[in-house]
PDB file of C-alpha atoms in Angstrom:
ATOM      1  CA  UNK A   1     -28.802 -20.838  76.373  1.00 67.00           C
ATOM      2  CA  UNK A   2     -31.737 -19.322  74.343  1.00 89.00           C
ATOM      3  CA  UNK A   3     -32.796 -17.212  77.054  1.00 90.00           C
ATOM      4  CA  UNK A   4     -29.422 -15.640  77.623  1.00 90.00           C
ATOM      5  CA  UNK A   5     -29.581 -15.161  73.711  1.00 90.00           C
ATOM      6  CA  UNK A   6     -33.046 -12.699  74.116  1.00 91.00           C
ATOM      7  CA  UNK A   7     -31.503 -11.052  77.213  1.00 91.00           C
ATOM      8  CA  UNK A   8     -28.260 -10.302  75.031  1.00 91.00           C
ATOM      9  CA  UNK A   9     -30.505  -9.216  71.858  1.00 91.00           C
ATOM     10  CA  UNK A  10     -32.751  -7.050  74.159  1.00 92.00           C
ATOM     11  CA  UNK A  11     -29.600  -5.222  75.765  1.00 93.00           C
ATOM     12  CA  UNK A  12     -28.090  -4.581  72.278  1.00 92.00           C
ATOM     13  CA  UNK A  13     -31.369  -3.252  70.660  1.00 93.00           C
ATOM     14  CA  UNK A  14     -32.024  -1.063  73.840  1.00 93.00           C
ATOM     15  CA  UNK A  15     -28.559   0.227  73.381  1.00 92.00           C
ATOM     16  CA  UNK A  16     -28.932   1.067  69.835  1.00 92.00           C
ATOM     17  CA  UNK A  17     -32.028   2.889  70.302  1.00 93.00           C
ATOM     18  CA  UNK A  18     -30.705   4.901  73.265  1.00 93.00           C
ATOM     19  CA  UNK A  19     -27.596   5.724  70.986  1.00 93.00           C
ATOM     20  CA  UNK A  20     -30.023   6.998  68.128  1.00 92.00           C
ATOM     21  CA  UNK A  21     -32.129   8.586  70.416  1.00 94.00           C
ATOM     22  CA  UNK A  22     -29.448  10.755  72.116  1.00 92.00           C
ATOM     23  CA  UNK A  23     -27.934  11.759  68.653  1.00 92.00           C
ATOM     24  CA  UNK A  24     -31.419  12.909  67.673  1.00 92.00           C
ATOM     25  CA  UNK A  25     -31.831  14.963  70.827  1.00 92.00           C
ATOM     26  CA  UNK A  26     -28.113  16.378  70.161  1.00 91.00           C
ATOM     27  CA  UNK A  27     -29.048  17.150  66.501  1.00 89.00           C
ATOM     28  CA  UNK A  28     -32.320  19.189  67.992  1.00 88.00           C
ATOM     29  CA  UNK A  29     -30.581  20.945  70.546  1.00 85.00           C
ATOM     30  CA  UNK A  30     -27.723  21.738  67.859  1.00 84.00           C
ATOM     31  CA  UNK A  31     -30.605  23.246  65.356  1.00 81.00           C
ATOM     32  CA  UNK A  32     -32.028  25.298  68.114  1.00 76.00           C
ATOM     33  CA  UNK A  33     -28.763  26.929  69.326  1.00 75.00           C
ATOM     34  CA  UNK A  34     -27.549  27.356  65.928  1.00 72.00           C
ATOM     35  CA  UNK A  35     -28.072  31.013  64.149  1.00 62.00           C
ATOM     36  CA  UNK A  36     -28.418  31.720  60.713  1.00 66.00           C
ATOM     37  CA  UNK A  37     -24.995  32.739  58.964  1.00 64.00           C
ATOM     38  CA  UNK A  38     -25.202  35.421  56.388  1.00 69.00           C
ATOM     39  CA  UNK A  39     -22.931  34.834  53.197  1.00 68.00           C
ATOM     40  CA  UNK A  40     -19.942  36.976  53.103  1.00 64.00           C
ATOM     41  CA  UNK A  41     -20.094  39.713  50.503  1.00 64.00           C
ATOM     42  CA  UNK A  42     -18.082  39.518  47.663  1.00 59.00           C
ATOM     43  CA  UNK A  43     -15.269  42.162  47.528  1.00 63.00           C
ATOM     44  CA  UNK A  44     -13.305  43.526  44.438  1.00 60.00           C
ATOM     45  CA  UNK A  45     -10.446  40.697  45.033  1.00 65.00           C
ATOM     46  CA  UNK A  46     -12.832  38.140  44.845  1.00 71.00           C
ATOM     47  CA  UNK A  47     -14.548  39.370  41.851  1.00 73.00           C
ATOM     48  CA  UNK A  48     -10.734  39.508  40.245  1.00 73.00           C
ATOM     49  CA  UNK A  49      -9.865  36.328  41.399  1.00 78.00           C
ATOM     50  CA  UNK A  50     -13.160  34.674  39.642  1.00 81.00           C
ATOM     51  CA  UNK A  51     -12.497  36.636  36.422  1.00 84.00           C
ATOM     52  CA  UNK A  52      -9.066  35.124  36.490  1.00 84.00           C
ATOM     53  CA  UNK A  53     -10.427  31.639  37.069  1.00 85.00           C
ATOM     54  CA  UNK A  54     -12.750  32.165  34.469  1.00 88.00           C
ATOM     55  CA  UNK A  55     -10.297  32.954  31.983  1.00 89.00           C
ATOM     56  CA  UNK A  56      -8.191  29.703  33.220  1.00 89.00           C
ATOM     57  CA  UNK A  57     -11.226  27.705  32.270  1.00 90.00           C
ATOM     58  CA  UNK A  58     -11.820  29.306  29.061  1.00 91.00           C
ATOM     59  CA  UNK A  59      -8.362  28.695  27.783  1.00 88.00           C
ATOM     60  CA  UNK A  60      -8.436  24.992  28.737  1.00 88.00           C
ATOM     61  CA  UNK A  61     -11.766  24.705  27.096  1.00 89.00           C
ATOM     62  CA  UNK A  62     -10.051  26.117  23.967  1.00 87.00           C
ATOM     63  CA  UNK A  63      -6.954  23.753  24.143  1.00 86.00           C
ATOM     64  CA  UNK A  64      -9.278  20.916  24.703  1.00 85.00           C
ATOM     65  CA  UNK A  65     -10.898  21.721  21.330  1.00 85.00           C
ATOM     66  CA  UNK A  66      -7.688  21.961  20.182  1.00 81.00           C
ATOM     67  CA  UNK A  67      -8.353  25.731  18.770  1.00 70.00           C
ATOM     68  CA  UNK A  68      -5.021  27.027  19.917  1.00 61.00           C
ATOM     69  CA  UNK A  69      -1.920  24.854  18.759  1.00 58.00           C
TER      70      UNK A  69
END
């Protein structure tokens, strides 16, 4: 019975080791293939939406400080 446990433990450890090794190899392969992606340039619409978002956050801050009531 003790020998059977050792065999099972050895098989489990080997399976986990193989799985981790395959994951590492997959990550290395993906890193070698992937190209750096440049960030898209901000357009006029993005600036307008950012400005609107900033105004909303400012109004909320003023409401939280109870400046406007």
